mmCIF file of C-alpha atoms and ligand atoms in Angstrom:
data_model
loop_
_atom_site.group_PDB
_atom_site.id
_atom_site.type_symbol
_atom_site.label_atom_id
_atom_site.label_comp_id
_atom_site.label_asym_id
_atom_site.label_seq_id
_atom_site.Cartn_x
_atom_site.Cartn_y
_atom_site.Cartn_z
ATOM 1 C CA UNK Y 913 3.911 -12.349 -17.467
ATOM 2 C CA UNK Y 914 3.989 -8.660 -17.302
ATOM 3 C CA UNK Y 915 4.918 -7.251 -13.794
ATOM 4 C CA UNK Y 916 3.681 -4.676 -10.770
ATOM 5 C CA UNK Y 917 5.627 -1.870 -9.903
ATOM 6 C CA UNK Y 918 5.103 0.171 -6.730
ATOM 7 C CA UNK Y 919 7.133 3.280 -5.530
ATOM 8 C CA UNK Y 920 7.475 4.147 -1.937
ATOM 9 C CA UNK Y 921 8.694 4.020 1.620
ATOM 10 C CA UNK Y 922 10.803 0.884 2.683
ATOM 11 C CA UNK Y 923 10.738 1.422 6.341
ATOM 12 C CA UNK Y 924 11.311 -0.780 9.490
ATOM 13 C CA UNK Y 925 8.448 -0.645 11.881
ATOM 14 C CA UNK Y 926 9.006 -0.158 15.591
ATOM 15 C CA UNK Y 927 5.925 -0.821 17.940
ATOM 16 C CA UNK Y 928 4.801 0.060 21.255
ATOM 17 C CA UNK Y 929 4.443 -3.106 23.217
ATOM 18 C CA UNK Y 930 1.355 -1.812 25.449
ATOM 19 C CA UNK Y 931 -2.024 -0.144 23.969
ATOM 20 C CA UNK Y 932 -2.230 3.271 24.803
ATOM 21 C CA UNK Y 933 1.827 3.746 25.394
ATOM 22 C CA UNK Y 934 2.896 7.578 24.811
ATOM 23 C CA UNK Y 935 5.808 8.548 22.868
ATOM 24 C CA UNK Y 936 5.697 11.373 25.090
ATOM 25 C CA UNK Y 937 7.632 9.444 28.131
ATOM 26 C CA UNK Y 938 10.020 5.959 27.867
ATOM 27 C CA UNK Y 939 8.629 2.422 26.856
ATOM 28 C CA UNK Y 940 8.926 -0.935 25.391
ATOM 29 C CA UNK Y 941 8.940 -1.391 21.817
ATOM 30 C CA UNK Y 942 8.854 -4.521 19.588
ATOM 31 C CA UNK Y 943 10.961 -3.858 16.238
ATOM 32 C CA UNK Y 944 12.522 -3.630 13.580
ATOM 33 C CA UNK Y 945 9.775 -5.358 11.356
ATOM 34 C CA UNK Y 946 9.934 -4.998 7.928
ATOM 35 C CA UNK Y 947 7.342 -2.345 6.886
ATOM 36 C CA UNK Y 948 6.050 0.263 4.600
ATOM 37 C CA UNK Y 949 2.917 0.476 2.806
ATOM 38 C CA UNK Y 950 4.125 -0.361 -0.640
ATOM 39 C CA UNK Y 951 6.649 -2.879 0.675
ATOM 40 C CA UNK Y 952 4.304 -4.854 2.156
ATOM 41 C CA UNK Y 953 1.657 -4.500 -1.162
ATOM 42 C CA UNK Y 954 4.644 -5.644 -3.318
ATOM 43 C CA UNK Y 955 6.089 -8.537 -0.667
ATOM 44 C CA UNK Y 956 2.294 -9.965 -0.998
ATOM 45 C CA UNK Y 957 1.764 -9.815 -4.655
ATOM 46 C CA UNK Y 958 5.511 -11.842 -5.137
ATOM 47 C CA UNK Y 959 4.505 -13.823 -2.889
ATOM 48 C CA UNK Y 960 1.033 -14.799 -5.399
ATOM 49 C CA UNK Y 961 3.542 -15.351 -7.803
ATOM 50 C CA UNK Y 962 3.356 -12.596 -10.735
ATOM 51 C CA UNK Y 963 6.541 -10.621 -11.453
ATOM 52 C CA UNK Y 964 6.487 -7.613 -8.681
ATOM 53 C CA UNK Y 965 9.146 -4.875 -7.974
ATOM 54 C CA UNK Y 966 9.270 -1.465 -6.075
ATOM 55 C CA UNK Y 967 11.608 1.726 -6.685
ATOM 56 C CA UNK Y 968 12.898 2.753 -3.247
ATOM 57 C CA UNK Y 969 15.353 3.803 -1.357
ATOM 58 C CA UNK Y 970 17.443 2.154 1.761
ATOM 59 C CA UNK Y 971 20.418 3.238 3.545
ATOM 60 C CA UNK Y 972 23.591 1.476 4.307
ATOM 61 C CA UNK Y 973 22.716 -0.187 7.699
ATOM 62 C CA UNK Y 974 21.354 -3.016 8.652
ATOM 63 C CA UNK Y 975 17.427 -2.156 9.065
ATOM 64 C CA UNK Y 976 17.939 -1.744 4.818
ATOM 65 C CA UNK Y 977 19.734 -5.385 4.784
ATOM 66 C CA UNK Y 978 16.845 -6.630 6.884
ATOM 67 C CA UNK Y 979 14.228 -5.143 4.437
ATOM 68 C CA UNK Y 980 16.532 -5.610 1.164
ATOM 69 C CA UNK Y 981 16.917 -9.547 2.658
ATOM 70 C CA UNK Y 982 13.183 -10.095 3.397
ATOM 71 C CA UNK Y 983 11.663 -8.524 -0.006
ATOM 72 C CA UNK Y 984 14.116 -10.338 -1.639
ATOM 73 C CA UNK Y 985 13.260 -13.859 0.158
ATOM 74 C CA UNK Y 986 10.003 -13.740 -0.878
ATOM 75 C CA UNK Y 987 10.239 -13.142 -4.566
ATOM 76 C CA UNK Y 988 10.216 -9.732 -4.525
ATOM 77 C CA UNK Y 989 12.366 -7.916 -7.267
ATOM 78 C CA UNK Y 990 14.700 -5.690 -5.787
ATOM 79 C CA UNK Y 991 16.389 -3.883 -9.032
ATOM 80 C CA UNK Y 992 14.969 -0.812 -8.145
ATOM 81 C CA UNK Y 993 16.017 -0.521 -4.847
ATOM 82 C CA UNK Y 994 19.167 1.614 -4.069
ATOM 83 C CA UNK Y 995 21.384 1.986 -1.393
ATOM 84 C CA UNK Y 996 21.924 5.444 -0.376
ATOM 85 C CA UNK Y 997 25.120 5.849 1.942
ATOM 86 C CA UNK Y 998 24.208 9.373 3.590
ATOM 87 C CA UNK Y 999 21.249 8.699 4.706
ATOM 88 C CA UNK Y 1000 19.592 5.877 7.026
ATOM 89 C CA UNK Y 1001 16.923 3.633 6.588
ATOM 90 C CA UNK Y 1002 13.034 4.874 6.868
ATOM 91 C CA UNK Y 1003 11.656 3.917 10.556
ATOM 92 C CA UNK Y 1004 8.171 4.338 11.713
ATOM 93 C CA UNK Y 1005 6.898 4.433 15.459
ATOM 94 C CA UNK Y 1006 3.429 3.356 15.776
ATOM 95 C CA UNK Y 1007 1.456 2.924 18.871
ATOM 96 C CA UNK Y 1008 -2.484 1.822 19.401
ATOM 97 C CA UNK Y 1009 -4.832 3.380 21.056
ATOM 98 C CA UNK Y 1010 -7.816 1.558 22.957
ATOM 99 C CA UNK Y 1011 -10.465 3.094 20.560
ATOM 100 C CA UNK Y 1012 -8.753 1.118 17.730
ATOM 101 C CA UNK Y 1013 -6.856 3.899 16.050
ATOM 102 C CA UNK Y 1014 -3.382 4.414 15.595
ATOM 103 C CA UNK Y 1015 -0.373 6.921 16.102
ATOM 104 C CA UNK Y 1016 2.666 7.386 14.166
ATOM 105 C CA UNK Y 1017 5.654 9.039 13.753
ATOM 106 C CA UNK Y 1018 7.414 8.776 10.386
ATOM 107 C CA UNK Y 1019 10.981 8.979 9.733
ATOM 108 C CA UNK Y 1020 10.713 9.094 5.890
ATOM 109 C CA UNK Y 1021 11.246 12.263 4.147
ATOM 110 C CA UNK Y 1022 15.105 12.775 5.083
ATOM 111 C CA UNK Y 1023 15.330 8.944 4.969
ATOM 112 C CA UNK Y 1024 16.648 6.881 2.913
ATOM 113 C CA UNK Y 1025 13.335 6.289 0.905
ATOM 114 C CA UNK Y 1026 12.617 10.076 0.575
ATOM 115 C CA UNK Y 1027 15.584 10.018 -1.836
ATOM 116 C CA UNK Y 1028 14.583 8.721 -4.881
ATOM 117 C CA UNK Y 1029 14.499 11.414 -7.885
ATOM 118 C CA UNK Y 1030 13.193 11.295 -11.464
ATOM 119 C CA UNK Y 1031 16.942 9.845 -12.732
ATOM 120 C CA UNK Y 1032 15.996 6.357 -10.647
ATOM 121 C CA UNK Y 1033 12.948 6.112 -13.386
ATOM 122 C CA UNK Y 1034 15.544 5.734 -15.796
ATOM 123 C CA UNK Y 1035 16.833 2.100 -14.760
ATOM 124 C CA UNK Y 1036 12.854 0.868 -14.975
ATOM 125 C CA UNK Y 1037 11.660 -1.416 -17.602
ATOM 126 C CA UNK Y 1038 8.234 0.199 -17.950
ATOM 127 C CA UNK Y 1039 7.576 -1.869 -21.320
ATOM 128 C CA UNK Y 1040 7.086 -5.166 -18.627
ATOM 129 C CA UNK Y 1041 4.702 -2.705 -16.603
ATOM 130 C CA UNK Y 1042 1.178 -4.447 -16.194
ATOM 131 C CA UNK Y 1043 0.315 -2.837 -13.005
ATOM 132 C CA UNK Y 1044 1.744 0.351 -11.709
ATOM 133 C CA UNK Y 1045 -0.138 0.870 -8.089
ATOM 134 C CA UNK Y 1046 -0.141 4.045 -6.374
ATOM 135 C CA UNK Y 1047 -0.145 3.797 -2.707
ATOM 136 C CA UNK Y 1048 -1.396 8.048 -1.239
ATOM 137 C CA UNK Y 1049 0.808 7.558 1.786
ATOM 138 C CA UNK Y 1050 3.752 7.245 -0.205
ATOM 139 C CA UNK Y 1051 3.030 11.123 -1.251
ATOM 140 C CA UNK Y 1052 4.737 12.127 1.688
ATOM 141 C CA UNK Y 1053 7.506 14.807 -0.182
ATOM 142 C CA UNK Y 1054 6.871 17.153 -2.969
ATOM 143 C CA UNK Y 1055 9.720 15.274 -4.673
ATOM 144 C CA UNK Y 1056 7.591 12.053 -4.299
ATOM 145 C CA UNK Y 1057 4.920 13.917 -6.037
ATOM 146 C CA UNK Y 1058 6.667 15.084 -9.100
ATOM 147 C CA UNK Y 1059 8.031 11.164 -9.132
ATOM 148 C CA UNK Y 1060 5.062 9.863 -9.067
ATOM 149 C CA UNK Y 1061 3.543 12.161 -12.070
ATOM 150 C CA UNK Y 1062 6.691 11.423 -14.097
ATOM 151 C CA UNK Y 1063 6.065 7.359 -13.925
ATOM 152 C CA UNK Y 1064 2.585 8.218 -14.605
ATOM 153 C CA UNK Y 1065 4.161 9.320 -18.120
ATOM 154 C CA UNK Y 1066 5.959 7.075 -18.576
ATOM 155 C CA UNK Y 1067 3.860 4.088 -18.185
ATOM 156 C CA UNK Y 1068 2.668 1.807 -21.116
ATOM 157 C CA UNK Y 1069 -0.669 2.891 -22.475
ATOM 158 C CA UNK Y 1070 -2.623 -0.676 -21.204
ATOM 159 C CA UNK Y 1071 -0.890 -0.161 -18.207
ATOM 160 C CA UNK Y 1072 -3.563 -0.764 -15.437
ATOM 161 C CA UNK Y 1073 -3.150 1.245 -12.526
ATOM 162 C CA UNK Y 1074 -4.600 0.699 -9.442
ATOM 163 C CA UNK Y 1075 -5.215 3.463 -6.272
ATOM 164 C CA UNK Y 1076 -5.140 3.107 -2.921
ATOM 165 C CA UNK Y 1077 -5.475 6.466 -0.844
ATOM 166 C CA UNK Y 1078 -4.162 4.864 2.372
ATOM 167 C CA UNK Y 1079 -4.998 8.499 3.481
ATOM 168 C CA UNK Y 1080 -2.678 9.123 6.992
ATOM 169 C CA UNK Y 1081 -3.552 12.689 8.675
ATOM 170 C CA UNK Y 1082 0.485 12.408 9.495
ATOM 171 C CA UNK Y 1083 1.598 12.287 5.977
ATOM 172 C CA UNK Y 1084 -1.398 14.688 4.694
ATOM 173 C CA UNK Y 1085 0.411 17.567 6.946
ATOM 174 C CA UNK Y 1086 3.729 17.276 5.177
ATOM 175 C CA UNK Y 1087 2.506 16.929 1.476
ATOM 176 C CA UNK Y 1088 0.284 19.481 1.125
ATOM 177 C CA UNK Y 1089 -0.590 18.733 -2.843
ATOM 178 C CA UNK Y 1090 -1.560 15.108 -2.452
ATOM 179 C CA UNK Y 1091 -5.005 15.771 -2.026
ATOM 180 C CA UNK Y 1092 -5.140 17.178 -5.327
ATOM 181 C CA UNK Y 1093 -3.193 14.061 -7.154
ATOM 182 C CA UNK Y 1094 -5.368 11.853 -5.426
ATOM 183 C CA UNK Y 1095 -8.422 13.089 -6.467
ATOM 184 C CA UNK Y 1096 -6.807 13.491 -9.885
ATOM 185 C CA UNK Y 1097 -5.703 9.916 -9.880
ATOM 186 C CA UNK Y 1098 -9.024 8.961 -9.420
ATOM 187 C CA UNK Y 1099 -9.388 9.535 -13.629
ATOM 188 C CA UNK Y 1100 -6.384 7.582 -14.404
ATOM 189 C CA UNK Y 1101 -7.355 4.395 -12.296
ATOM 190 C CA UNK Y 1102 -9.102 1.330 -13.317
ATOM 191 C CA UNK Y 1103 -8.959 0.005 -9.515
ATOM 192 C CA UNK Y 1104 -9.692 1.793 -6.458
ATOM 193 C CA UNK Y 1105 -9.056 0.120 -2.998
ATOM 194 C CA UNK Y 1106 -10.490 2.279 0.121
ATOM 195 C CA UNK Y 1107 -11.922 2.235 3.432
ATOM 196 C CA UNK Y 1108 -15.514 3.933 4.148
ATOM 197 C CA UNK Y 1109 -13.534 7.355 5.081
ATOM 198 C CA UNK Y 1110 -11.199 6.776 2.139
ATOM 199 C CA UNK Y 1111 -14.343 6.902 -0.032
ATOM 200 C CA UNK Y 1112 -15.964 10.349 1.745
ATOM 201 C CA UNK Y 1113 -12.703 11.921 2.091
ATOM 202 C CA UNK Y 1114 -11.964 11.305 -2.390
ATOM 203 C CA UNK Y 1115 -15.686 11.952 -3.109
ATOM 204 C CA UNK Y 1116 -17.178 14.312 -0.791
ATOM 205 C CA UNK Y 1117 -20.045 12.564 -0.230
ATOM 206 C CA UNK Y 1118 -20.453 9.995 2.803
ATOM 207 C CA UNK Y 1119 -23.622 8.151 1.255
ATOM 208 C CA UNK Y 1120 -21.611 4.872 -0.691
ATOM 209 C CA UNK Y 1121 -23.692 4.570 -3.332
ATOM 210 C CA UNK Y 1122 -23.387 8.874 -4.637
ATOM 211 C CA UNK Y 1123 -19.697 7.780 -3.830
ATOM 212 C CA UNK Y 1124 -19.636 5.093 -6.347
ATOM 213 C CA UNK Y 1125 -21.474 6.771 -8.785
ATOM 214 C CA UNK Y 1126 -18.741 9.622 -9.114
ATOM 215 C CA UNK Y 1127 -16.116 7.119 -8.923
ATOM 216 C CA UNK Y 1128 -17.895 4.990 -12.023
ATOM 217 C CA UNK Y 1129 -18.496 8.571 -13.766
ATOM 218 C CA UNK Y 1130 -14.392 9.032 -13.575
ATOM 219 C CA UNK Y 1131 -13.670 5.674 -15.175
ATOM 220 C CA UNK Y 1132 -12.967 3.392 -12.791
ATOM 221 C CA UNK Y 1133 -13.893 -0.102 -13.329
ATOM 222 C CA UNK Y 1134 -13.832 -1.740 -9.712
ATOM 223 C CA UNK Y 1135 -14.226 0.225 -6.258
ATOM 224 C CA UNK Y 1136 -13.436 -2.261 -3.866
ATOM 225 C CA UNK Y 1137 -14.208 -1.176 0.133
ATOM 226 C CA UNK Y 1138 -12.299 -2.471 2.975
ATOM 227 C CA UNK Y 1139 -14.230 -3.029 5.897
ATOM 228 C CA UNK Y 1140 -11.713 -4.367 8.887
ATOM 229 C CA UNK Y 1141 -13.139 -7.666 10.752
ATOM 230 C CA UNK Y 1142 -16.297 -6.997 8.380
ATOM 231 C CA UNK Y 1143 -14.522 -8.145 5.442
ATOM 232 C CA UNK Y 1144 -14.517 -6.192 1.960
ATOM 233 C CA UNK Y 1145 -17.116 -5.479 -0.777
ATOM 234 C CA UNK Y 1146 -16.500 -4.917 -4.272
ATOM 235 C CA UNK Y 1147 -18.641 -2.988 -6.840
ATOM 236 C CA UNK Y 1148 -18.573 -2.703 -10.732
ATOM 237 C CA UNK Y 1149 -21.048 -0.789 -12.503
ATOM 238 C CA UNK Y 1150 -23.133 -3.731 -12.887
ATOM 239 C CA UNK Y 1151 -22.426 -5.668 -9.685
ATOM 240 C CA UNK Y 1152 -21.538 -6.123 -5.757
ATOM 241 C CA UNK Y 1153 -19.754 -8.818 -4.927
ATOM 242 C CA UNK Y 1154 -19.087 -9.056 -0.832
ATOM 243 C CA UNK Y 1155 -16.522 -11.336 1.085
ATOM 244 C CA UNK Y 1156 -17.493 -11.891 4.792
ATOM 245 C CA UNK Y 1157 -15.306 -10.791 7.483
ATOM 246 C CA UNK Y 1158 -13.233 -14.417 8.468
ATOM 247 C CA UNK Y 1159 -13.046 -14.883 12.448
ATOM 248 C CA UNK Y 1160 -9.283 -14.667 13.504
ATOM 249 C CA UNK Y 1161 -7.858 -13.334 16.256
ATOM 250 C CA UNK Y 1162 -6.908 -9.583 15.343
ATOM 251 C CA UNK Y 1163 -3.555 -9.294 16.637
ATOM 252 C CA UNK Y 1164 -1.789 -6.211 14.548
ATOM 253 C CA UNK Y 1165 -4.168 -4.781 11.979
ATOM 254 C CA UNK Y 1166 -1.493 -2.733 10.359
ATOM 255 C CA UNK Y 1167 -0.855 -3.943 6.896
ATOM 256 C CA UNK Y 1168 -3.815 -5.790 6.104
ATOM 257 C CA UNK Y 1169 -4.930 -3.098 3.612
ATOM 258 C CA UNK Y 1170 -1.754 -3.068 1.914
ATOM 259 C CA UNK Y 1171 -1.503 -7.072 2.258
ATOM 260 C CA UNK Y 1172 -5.677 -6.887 1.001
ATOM 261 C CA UNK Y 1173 -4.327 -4.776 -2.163
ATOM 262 C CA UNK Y 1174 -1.318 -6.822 -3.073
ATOM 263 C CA UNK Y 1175 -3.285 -9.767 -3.380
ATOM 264 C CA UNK Y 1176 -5.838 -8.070 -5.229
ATOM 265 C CA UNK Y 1177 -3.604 -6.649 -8.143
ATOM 266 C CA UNK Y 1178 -1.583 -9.906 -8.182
ATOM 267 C CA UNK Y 1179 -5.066 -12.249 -9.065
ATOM 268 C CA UNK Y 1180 -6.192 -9.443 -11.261
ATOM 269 C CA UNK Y 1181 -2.883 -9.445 -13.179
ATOM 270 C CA UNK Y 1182 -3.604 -13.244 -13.597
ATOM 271 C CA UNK Y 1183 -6.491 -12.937 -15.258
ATOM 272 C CA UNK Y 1184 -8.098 -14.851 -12.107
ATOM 273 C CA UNK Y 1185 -12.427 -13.579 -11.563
ATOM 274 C CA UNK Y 1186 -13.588 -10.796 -9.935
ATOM 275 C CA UNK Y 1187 -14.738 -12.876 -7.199
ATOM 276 C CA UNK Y 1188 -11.372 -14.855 -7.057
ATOM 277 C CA UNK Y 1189 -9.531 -12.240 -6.713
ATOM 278 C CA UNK Y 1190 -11.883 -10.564 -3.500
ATOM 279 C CA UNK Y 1191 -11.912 -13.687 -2.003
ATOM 280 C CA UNK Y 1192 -8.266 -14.898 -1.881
ATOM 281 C CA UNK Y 1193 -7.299 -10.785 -0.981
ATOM 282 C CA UNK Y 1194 -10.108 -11.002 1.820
ATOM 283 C CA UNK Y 1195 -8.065 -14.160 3.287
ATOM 284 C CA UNK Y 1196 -4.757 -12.254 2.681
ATOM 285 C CA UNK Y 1197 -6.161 -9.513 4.814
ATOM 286 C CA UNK Y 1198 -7.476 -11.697 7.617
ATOM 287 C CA UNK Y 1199 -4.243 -13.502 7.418
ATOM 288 C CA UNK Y 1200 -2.290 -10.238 8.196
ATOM 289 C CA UNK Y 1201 -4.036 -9.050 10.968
ATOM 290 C CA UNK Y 1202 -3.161 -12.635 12.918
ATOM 291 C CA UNK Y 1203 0.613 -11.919 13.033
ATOM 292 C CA UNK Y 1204 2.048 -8.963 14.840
ATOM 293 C CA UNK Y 1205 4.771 -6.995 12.298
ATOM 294 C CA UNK Y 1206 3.289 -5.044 9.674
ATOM 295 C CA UNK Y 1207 4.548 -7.160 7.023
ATOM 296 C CA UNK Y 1208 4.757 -10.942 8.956
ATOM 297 C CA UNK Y 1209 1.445 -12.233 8.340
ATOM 298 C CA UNK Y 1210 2.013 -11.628 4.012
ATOM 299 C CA UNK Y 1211 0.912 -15.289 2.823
ATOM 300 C CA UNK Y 1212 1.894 -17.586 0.131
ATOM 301 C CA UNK Y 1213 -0.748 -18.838 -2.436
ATOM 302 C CA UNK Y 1214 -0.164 -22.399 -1.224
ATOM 303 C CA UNK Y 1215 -0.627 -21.248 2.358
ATOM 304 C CA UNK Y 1216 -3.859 -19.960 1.601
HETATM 305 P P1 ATP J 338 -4.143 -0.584 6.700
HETATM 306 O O1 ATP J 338 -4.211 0.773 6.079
HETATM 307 O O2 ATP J 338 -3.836 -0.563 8.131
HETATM 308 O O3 ATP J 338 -3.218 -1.495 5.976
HETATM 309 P P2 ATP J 338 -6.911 -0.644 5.899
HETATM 310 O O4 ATP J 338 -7.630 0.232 6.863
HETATM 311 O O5 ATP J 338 -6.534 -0.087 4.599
HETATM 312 O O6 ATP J 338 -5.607 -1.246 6.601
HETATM 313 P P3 ATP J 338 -8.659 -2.845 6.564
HETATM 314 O O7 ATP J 338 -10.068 -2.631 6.196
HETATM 315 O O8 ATP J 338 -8.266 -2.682 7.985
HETATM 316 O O9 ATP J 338 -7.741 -1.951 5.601
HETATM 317 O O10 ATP J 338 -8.224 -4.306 6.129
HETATM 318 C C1 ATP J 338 -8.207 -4.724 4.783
HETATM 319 C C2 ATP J 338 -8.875 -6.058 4.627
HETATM 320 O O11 ATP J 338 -8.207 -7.057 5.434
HETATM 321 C C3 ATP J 338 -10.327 -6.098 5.080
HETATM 322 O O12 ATP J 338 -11.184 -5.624 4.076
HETATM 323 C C4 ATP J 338 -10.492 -7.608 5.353
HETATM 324 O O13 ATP J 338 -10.598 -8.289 4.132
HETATM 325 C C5 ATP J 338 -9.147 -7.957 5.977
HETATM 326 N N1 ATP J 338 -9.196 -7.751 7.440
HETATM 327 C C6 ATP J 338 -8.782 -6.675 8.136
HETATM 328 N N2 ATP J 338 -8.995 -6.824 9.467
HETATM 329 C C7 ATP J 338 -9.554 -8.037 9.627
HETATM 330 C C8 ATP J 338 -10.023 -8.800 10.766
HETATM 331 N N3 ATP J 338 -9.945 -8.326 12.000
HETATM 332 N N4 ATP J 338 -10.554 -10.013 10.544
HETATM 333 C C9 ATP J 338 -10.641 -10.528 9.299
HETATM 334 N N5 ATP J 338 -10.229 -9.865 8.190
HETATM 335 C C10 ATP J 338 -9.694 -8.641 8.343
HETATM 336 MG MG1 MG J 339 -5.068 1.367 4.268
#
């Protein structure tokens, strides 16, 4: 079976034990978890069983051996990560707020997972490519910006590739062109995974359906919209498809998007329905918002 490659942050997560902590004075944390956006999207779609690797960066220490040991126990292919010895692992602080949104301070850029250059494209198979997903928030340097045009030529023509904005004000600040590759992206994809805002912020418009009708009029062949508790739509030219919220007990909500989107690409690489594919990712979701650690509540096909 051909394979899904990410590129991106492989971070450990540290978080605030209490809602509505400040970083700006001393507090209990809960960490390291295994995180990062595309770790967690590629940890879910090994764990669905189709061939999945990222290109990433740790350091020498033991929050990489905890993420290298982790990706690796669940399938994922860790070729393409290095181990960089002057620099240390990514880390990310993130704290909730009572409204439901979230803080956080990223250690990436002069991490470990900031240093991957055009050269580390060299070592990757691109003829298994079947999926190449682009996660926004891994824009977060101008180096990961040129990287992430480079793969983009090097890809195999049928190469699907599949967007997901994962739009964070933090990272927006430091990389001031990824608005523009986004937006550009949104030609190049067949797939496009977002959140309500997601869809305003890429099209302009706030009223869904204008939204999907510029997204259609770029290419794209599914738009599917993540909607928290309220579960996720999906719409083709032709069709909506909708998967109800499922009632569990929301205990971390970070990930689930990423966990929602690994799922996804992993059934669609299959071959498995539209439908089977929103469904199962819709229980993926729900599954990681009932385990606190960004990446903990990832979940096996036969756990489904
Ligand atoms: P993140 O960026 O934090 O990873 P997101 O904002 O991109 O998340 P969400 O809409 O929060 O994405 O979650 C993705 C999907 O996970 C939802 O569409 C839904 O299928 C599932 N999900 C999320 N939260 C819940 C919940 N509380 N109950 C049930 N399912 C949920
Ligand atoms: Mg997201």
């Amino acid at each position: 079976m051909k394979s899904i490659l990410v590129i991106g942050e492989i971070l450990v997560e540290i978080m605030a034990d209490q809602t509505d902590q400040s970083f700006l004075e001393a507090g209990s944390y809960t960490g390291p978890f295994a995180s990062g956006a595309p770790a967690i999207f590629i940890d879910q779609a090994a764990k669905f069983q189709v061939p999945a690797a990222i290109l990433s960066a740790v350091g020498d220490d033991d929050f990489g051996r905890l993420c290298l040991t982790r990706l690796a126990a669940d399938g994922v292919n860790t070729n393409y990560i290095k181990t960089v010895q002057n620099r240390a692992t990514g880390v990310a602080f993130v704290r909730y707020n009572s409204d439901g949104s979230r803080n956080f301070i990223y250690h990436i850029g002069n991490a470990a997972c900031g240093q991957v250059t055009t050269e580390d494209l060299d070592g990757v198979k691109w003829e298994d490519l079947g999926v190449f997903h682009i996660m926004g928030s891994s824009i977060f340097t101008p180096e990961m910006f040129t990287l992430h045009r480079e793969a983009l030529n090097r890809i195999p023509r049928d190469c699907i590739i599949s967007l997901d904005p994962n739009v964070r004000p933090e990272i927006l600040k430091t990389s001031p062109d990824l608005n523009k590759l986004i937006k550009e992206l949104l030609n190049k994809a067949e797939i496009l995974f977002a959140t309500e805002e997601e869809m305003t912020f890429l099209t302009g418009t706030d009223d869904v359906e204008a939204a999907l009708t510029i997204c259609f009029s770029k290419g794209l062949k599914a738009v599917i919209v993540k909607r928290g508790g309220k579960g996720a739509s999906l719409f083709t030219e032709e069709r909506r498809i909708d998967a109800p919220g499922l009632d569990v007990v929301e205990i971390d909500p970070t990930g689930a998007g990423d966990t929602f989107a690994g799922a996804f690409m992993a059934g669609y690489l299959k071959g498995w329905p539209l439908e089977e594919c929103l469904t199962r990712a819709n229980t993926a979701g729900a599954s990681a918002v009932g385990k606190r650690g960004p990446m903990e509540g990832t979940i096996r096909l036969e756990e489904l």
